[in-house]
Tab-separated table of C-alpha atoms and ligand atoms in Angstrom:
chain	number	residue	atom	x	y	z
A	1	UNK	CA	4.782	-32.847	-4.489
A	2	UNK	CA	1.660	-31.175	-2.101
A	3	UNK	CA	-1.044	-33.034	-3.000
A	4	UNK	CA	-3.041	-31.208	-5.482
A	5	UNK	CA	-4.241	-32.054	-9.088
A	6	UNK	CA	-2.708	-29.897	-11.790
A	7	UNK	CA	-4.648	-28.601	-14.763
A	8	UNK	CA	-2.800	-26.747	-16.973
A	9	UNK	CA	-4.682	-24.542	-19.579
A	10	UNK	CA	-2.807	-23.454	-22.739
A	11	UNK	CA	-4.219	-21.034	-25.475
A	12	UNK	CA	-2.976	-18.511	-27.862
A	13	UNK	CA	-4.292	-15.303	-26.505
A	14	UNK	CA	-4.422	-12.089	-28.904
A	15	UNK	CA	-2.969	-8.870	-27.282
A	16	UNK	CA	-4.569	-5.486	-28.196
A	17	UNK	CA	-1.423	-4.702	-30.166
A	18	UNK	CA	-1.624	-7.557	-32.336
A	19	UNK	CA	0.971	-9.937	-30.410
A	20	UNK	CA	0.209	-13.570	-30.108
A	21	UNK	CA	0.797	-14.331	-26.344
A	22	UNK	CA	1.485	-18.354	-25.843
A	23	UNK	CA	-0.411	-18.567	-22.499
A	24	UNK	CA	-0.602	-21.113	-19.434
A	25	UNK	CA	-3.124	-20.765	-16.764
A	26	UNK	CA	-1.728	-23.102	-13.680
A	27	UNK	CA	-4.619	-24.606	-11.852
A	28	UNK	CA	-3.988	-26.907	-8.456
A	29	UNK	CA	-6.897	-28.089	-7.206
A	30	UNK	CA	-7.326	-29.987	-3.353
A	31	UNK	CA	-10.546	-31.915	-2.695
A	32	UNK	CA	-11.693	-30.979	-6.708
A	33	UNK	CA	-15.060	-33.390	-5.792
A	34	UNK	CA	-16.607	-30.990	-3.338
A	35	UNK	CA	-18.552	-27.848	-4.440
A	36	UNK	CA	-17.764	-26.173	-0.666
A	37	UNK	CA	-14.578	-24.880	-2.245
A	38	UNK	CA	-12.687	-21.363	-2.354
A	39	UNK	CA	-10.641	-20.211	-4.981
A	40	UNK	CA	-7.277	-18.314	-4.359
A	41	UNK	CA	-5.442	-16.452	-7.187
A	42	UNK	CA	-2.414	-14.542	-8.596
A	43	UNK	CA	-0.936	-13.737	-11.735
A	44	UNK	CA	2.351	-15.284	-12.527
A	45	UNK	CA	3.197	-13.438	-16.011
A	46	UNK	CA	5.046	-10.118	-15.705
A	47	UNK	CA	4.777	-7.327	-17.900
A	48	UNK	CA	7.686	-7.233	-20.750
A	49	UNK	CA	8.161	-3.405	-20.489
A	50	UNK	CA	9.108	-1.037	-17.901
A	51	UNK	CA	6.883	1.626	-19.351
A	52	UNK	CA	6.617	3.693	-16.132
A	53	UNK	CA	10.371	3.646	-15.462
A	54	UNK	CA	11.437	7.251	-14.658
A	55	UNK	CA	14.276	6.881	-16.878
A	56	UNK	CA	13.540	6.453	-20.518
A	57	UNK	CA	16.057	4.076	-21.411
A	58	UNK	CA	14.949	1.429	-18.725
A	59	UNK	CA	11.468	1.322	-20.647
A	60	UNK	CA	12.204	-1.294	-23.063
A	61	UNK	CA	13.197	-3.713	-20.390
A	62	UNK	CA	11.176	-6.518	-18.844
A	63	UNK	CA	9.490	-5.805	-15.644
A	64	UNK	CA	11.290	-8.202	-12.823
A	65	UNK	CA	8.070	-8.331	-11.506
A	66	UNK	CA	8.984	-8.973	-7.703
A	67	UNK	CA	5.983	-7.905	-6.566
A	68	UNK	CA	3.973	-7.112	-9.392
A	69	UNK	CA	3.022	-10.990	-10.055
A	70	UNK	CA	5.563	-12.932	-8.086
A	71	UNK	CA	4.763	-11.895	-4.686
A	72	UNK	CA	0.986	-13.668	-5.094
A	73	UNK	CA	2.383	-16.287	-6.195
A	74	UNK	CA	4.802	-16.973	-3.516
A	75	UNK	CA	2.031	-16.459	-0.981
A	76	UNK	CA	0.275	-18.968	-2.589
A	77	UNK	CA	2.995	-21.278	-2.993
A	78	UNK	CA	3.412	-21.208	1.203
A	79	UNK	CA	-0.275	-21.750	1.626
A	80	UNK	CA	0.025	-24.846	-0.442
A	81	UNK	CA	2.879	-26.085	1.096
A	82	UNK	CA	0.848	-25.637	4.695
A	83	UNK	CA	-2.389	-27.225	3.093
A	84	UNK	CA	-0.256	-30.383	2.342
A	85	UNK	CA	1.051	-30.745	5.675
A	86	UNK	CA	-2.852	-29.692	7.321
A	87	UNK	CA	-5.931	-30.067	4.900
A	88	UNK	CA	-8.189	-27.221	5.406
A	89	UNK	CA	-12.210	-28.199	5.774
A	90	UNK	CA	-12.980	-26.792	2.306
A	91	UNK	CA	-11.893	-27.797	-1.157
A	92	UNK	CA	-9.357	-25.212	-2.756
A	93	UNK	CA	-8.306	-24.047	-5.713
A	94	UNK	CA	-5.340	-21.870	-6.674
A	95	UNK	CA	-5.246	-20.546	-10.104
A	96	UNK	CA	-2.090	-18.728	-11.243
A	97	UNK	CA	-3.522	-16.628	-14.358
A	98	UNK	CA	-1.120	-15.726	-17.565
A	99	UNK	CA	-1.128	-12.634	-19.378
A	100	UNK	CA	-2.341	-10.406	-16.802
A	101	UNK	CA	0.144	-7.682	-17.839
A	102	UNK	CA	0.132	-7.439	-21.291
A	103	UNK	CA	-2.327	-4.733	-21.682
A	104	UNK	CA	-2.427	-1.069	-22.019
A	105	UNK	CA	-4.066	1.804	-20.009
A	106	UNK	CA	-5.616	3.224	-23.495
A	107	UNK	CA	-7.602	-0.084	-24.296
A	108	UNK	CA	-10.096	-1.243	-22.261
A	109	UNK	CA	-10.375	-5.010	-21.175
A	110	UNK	CA	-6.691	-5.553	-22.557
A	111	UNK	CA	-5.300	-6.550	-19.297
A	112	UNK	CA	-6.091	-9.801	-17.326
A	113	UNK	CA	-6.242	-11.902	-20.489
A	114	UNK	CA	-5.687	-15.335	-19.003
A	115	UNK	CA	-8.372	-14.498	-16.423
A	116	UNK	CA	-10.947	-13.674	-19.090
A	117	UNK	CA	-9.935	-16.768	-20.647
A	118	UNK	CA	-9.936	-18.878	-17.502
A	119	UNK	CA	-13.819	-16.974	-16.838
A	120	UNK	CA	-14.697	-17.814	-20.140
A	121	UNK	CA	-13.183	-21.537	-20.029
A	122	UNK	CA	-13.481	-22.695	-16.519
A	123	UNK	CA	-11.134	-26.086	-16.162
A	124	UNK	CA	-14.195	-27.651	-14.935
A	125	UNK	CA	-17.856	-27.045	-15.552
A	126	UNK	CA	-20.013	-26.169	-14.075
A	127	UNK	CA	-17.403	-24.395	-11.787
A	128	UNK	CA	-18.743	-24.111	-8.220
A	129	UNK	CA	-16.797	-22.006	-5.772
A	130	UNK	CA	-18.096	-19.973	-2.529
A	131	UNK	CA	-15.846	-17.090	-3.262
A	132	UNK	CA	-12.348	-16.294	-4.442
A	133	UNK	CA	-9.398	-14.150	-3.345
A	134	UNK	CA	-6.947	-12.541	-5.697
A	135	UNK	CA	-3.597	-11.308	-4.284
A	136	UNK	CA	-1.559	-8.667	-6.312
A	137	UNK	CA	1.443	-6.744	-5.386
A	138	UNK	CA	1.162	-8.168	-1.726
A	139	UNK	CA	5.232	-8.144	-0.761
A	140	UNK	CA	5.957	-4.545	-1.411
A	141	UNK	CA	7.192	-2.204	1.444
A	142	UNK	CA	4.860	0.105	3.427
A	143	UNK	CA	2.026	-1.535	2.354
A	144	UNK	CA	-1.766	-0.137	2.112
A	145	UNK	CA	-4.503	-2.602	1.309
A	146	UNK	CA	-7.905	-0.817	1.000
A	147	UNK	CA	-10.854	-2.539	-0.284
A	148	UNK	CA	-11.651	-1.670	-4.212
A	149	UNK	CA	-14.712	-0.883	-5.734
A	150	UNK	CA	-15.084	-4.033	-7.641
A	151	UNK	CA	-14.668	-6.029	-4.595
A	152	UNK	CA	-17.018	-4.201	-2.772
A	153	UNK	CA	-19.624	-4.255	-5.773
A	154	UNK	CA	-19.501	-7.872	-6.293
A	155	UNK	CA	-18.130	-9.093	-2.824
A	156	UNK	CA	-18.762	-6.828	0.195
A	157	UNK	CA	-19.380	-9.238	2.634
A	158	UNK	CA	-16.423	-11.565	1.846
A	159	UNK	CA	-14.222	-8.072	1.473
A	160	UNK	CA	-15.782	-7.131	4.949
A	161	UNK	CA	-14.772	-10.602	6.513
A	162	UNK	CA	-11.429	-10.383	5.554
A	163	UNK	CA	-10.637	-6.997	6.855
A	164	UNK	CA	-12.013	-7.663	9.835
A	165	UNK	CA	-10.095	-10.732	10.181
A	166	UNK	CA	-7.092	-8.774	9.550
A	167	UNK	CA	-8.080	-6.356	12.203
A	168	UNK	CA	-8.492	-8.934	14.505
A	169	UNK	CA	-4.683	-10.480	14.205
A	170	UNK	CA	-3.728	-6.322	14.605
A	171	UNK	CA	-2.992	-5.682	11.027
A	172	UNK	CA	-5.578	-2.559	10.522
A	173	UNK	CA	-2.565	-0.390	9.900
A	174	UNK	CA	-1.948	-2.445	6.491
A	175	UNK	CA	-5.685	-3.568	5.883
A	176	UNK	CA	-6.781	0.160	5.962
A	177	UNK	CA	-10.466	1.121	6.298
A	178	UNK	CA	-10.507	3.858	4.043
A	179	UNK	CA	-11.703	3.853	0.495
A	180	UNK	CA	-10.004	1.859	-1.945
A	181	UNK	CA	-9.721	2.838	-5.656
A	182	UNK	CA	-11.384	1.709	-8.568
A	183	UNK	CA	-9.608	-0.569	-11.074
A	184	UNK	CA	-10.163	-3.334	-13.346
A	185	UNK	CA	-7.976	-6.977	-12.281
A	186	UNK	CA	-8.303	-10.345	-12.917
A	187	UNK	CA	-10.820	-10.304	-9.997
A	188	UNK	CA	-13.434	-7.948	-12.152
A	189	UNK	CA	-13.354	-11.046	-14.656
A	190	UNK	CA	-13.724	-13.669	-12.175
A	191	UNK	CA	-17.115	-11.661	-10.477
A	192	UNK	CA	-18.448	-10.550	-13.654
A	193	UNK	CA	-18.091	-13.521	-16.327
A	194	UNK	CA	-17.674	-16.328	-14.059
A	195	UNK	CA	-20.086	-15.161	-11.267
A	196	UNK	CA	-17.958	-16.142	-8.665
A	197	UNK	CA	-17.568	-13.352	-5.948
A	198	UNK	CA	-13.988	-12.198	-5.520
A	199	UNK	CA	-11.697	-9.905	-3.680
A	200	UNK	CA	-8.595	-8.437	-4.387
A	201	UNK	CA	-5.992	-7.609	-2.056
A	202	UNK	CA	-3.938	-5.208	-3.830
A	203	UNK	CA	-1.405	-2.615	-2.819
A	204	UNK	CA	-3.552	0.753	-4.661
A	205	UNK	CA	-5.420	3.374	-3.218
A	206	UNK	CA	-6.967	6.252	-5.547
A	207	UNK	CA	-5.223	9.729	-5.825
A	208	UNK	CA	-2.019	7.889	-4.765
A	209	UNK	CA	-2.001	4.735	-7.320
A	210	UNK	CA	-0.201	1.465	-7.315
A	211	UNK	CA	3.304	1.216	-5.447
A	212	UNK	CA	6.524	3.782	-6.874
A	213	UNK	CA	8.159	0.594	-8.079
A	214	UNK	CA	4.927	-0.605	-10.504
A	215	UNK	CA	6.337	-1.276	-13.976
A	216	UNK	CA	9.561	0.338	-13.614
A	217	UNK	CA	12.759	-1.800	-13.330
A	218	UNK	CA	13.021	-1.312	-9.435
A	219	UNK	CA	10.177	-3.817	-9.071
A	220	UNK	CA	12.787	-6.180	-7.747
A	221	UNK	CA	13.358	-8.448	-4.663
A	222	UNK	CA	15.368	-6.060	-2.774
A	223	UNK	CA	11.981	-4.037	-2.550
A	224	UNK	CA	10.483	-6.946	-1.184
A	225	UNK	CA	9.439	-6.874	2.403
A	226	UNK	CA	9.049	-10.414	3.877
A	227	UNK	CA	7.009	-8.840	6.780
A	228	UNK	CA	4.402	-7.925	4.193
A	229	UNK	CA	4.362	-11.203	2.659
A	230	UNK	CA	3.929	-12.802	6.248
A	231	UNK	CA	0.692	-10.292	6.742
A	232	UNK	CA	-0.993	-11.220	3.864
A	233	UNK	CA	-0.367	-14.926	4.284
A	234	UNK	CA	-1.622	-15.264	8.160
A	235	UNK	CA	-4.844	-13.007	6.916
A	236	UNK	CA	-5.513	-15.744	4.302
A	237	UNK	CA	-4.687	-18.303	6.087
A	238	UNK	CA	-6.464	-17.622	8.703
A	239	UNK	CA	-9.355	-17.020	6.443
A	240	UNK	CA	-9.248	-20.370	4.832
A	241	UNK	CA	-8.599	-22.574	8.197
A	242	UNK	CA	-11.641	-20.877	9.872
A	243	UNK	CA	-13.866	-22.121	6.860
A	244	UNK	CA	-16.376	-25.201	7.409
B	1	AHN	C1	-4.614	-1.687	-15.261
B	1	AHN	O1	-3.785	-1.113	-14.895
B	1	AHN	C2	-6.217	-1.646	-15.985
B	1	AHN	N1	-5.084	-2.847	-14.248
B	1	AHN	C3	-4.297	-3.140	-13.216
B	1	AHN	C4	-4.124	-4.253	-12.864
B	1	AHN	C5	-2.375	-5.001	-12.667
B	1	AHN	C6	-1.698	-4.637	-13.623
B	1	AHN	N2	-2.077	-5.287	-11.789
B	1	AHN	C7	-0.937	-5.561	-11.894
B	1	AHN	N3	-0.372	-4.863	-12.820
B	2	ZN	ZN1	1.237	-4.880	-13.676
């Protein structure tokens, strides 16, 4: 409906515990003929167990994922709607990665299976883009987005450009300049395997960690703040429409 070319990547992925995941990365491309393009991404799966829930009885239930998954997708769907009304000058791919959240903190590289698959098997070869922006947990209350270490290692210029734009817009209370945490998220594989400089806008800080609702039964719509979605959406939209 928004004028994109859609590619669905269907694949069976092997999870750390032997589970076979029927996975599907969903890719929407605008101006697919140009290499002057950027990548916007989020994960669309949610974790099938609330293993961080304070109440043991809840830990067998799936995470609703209002923030952890859906918030990033929501911002990208709104950007897709805007792009249909007014095309940016650059080409865009929105990639919704699957199988991000079926992992174990005990097993290296067990998260982000959909992005690992895409980075090794891009939907187009060679896949070229100027940079990428990953959105993860961008809808919670009292958000704090700091530049994480993977973003600053692989794509410092992009991170600085996005955080500077946020400051210009008056959002330096949300896009803070304190040092970000160290974490592996989908952007790590986009950087390390697909060679595209990619940053992560994620509610995460060293020492503090993820928001309190993370991987709990409380990751529900009532915990979403529309103002947070608006701030992140505005920053990404302003970055996108300034590109030539
Ligand atoms: C790890 O916990 C290893 N990575 C965090 C990626 C993640 C999970 N993002 C959302 N849920
Ligand atoms: Zn998660």
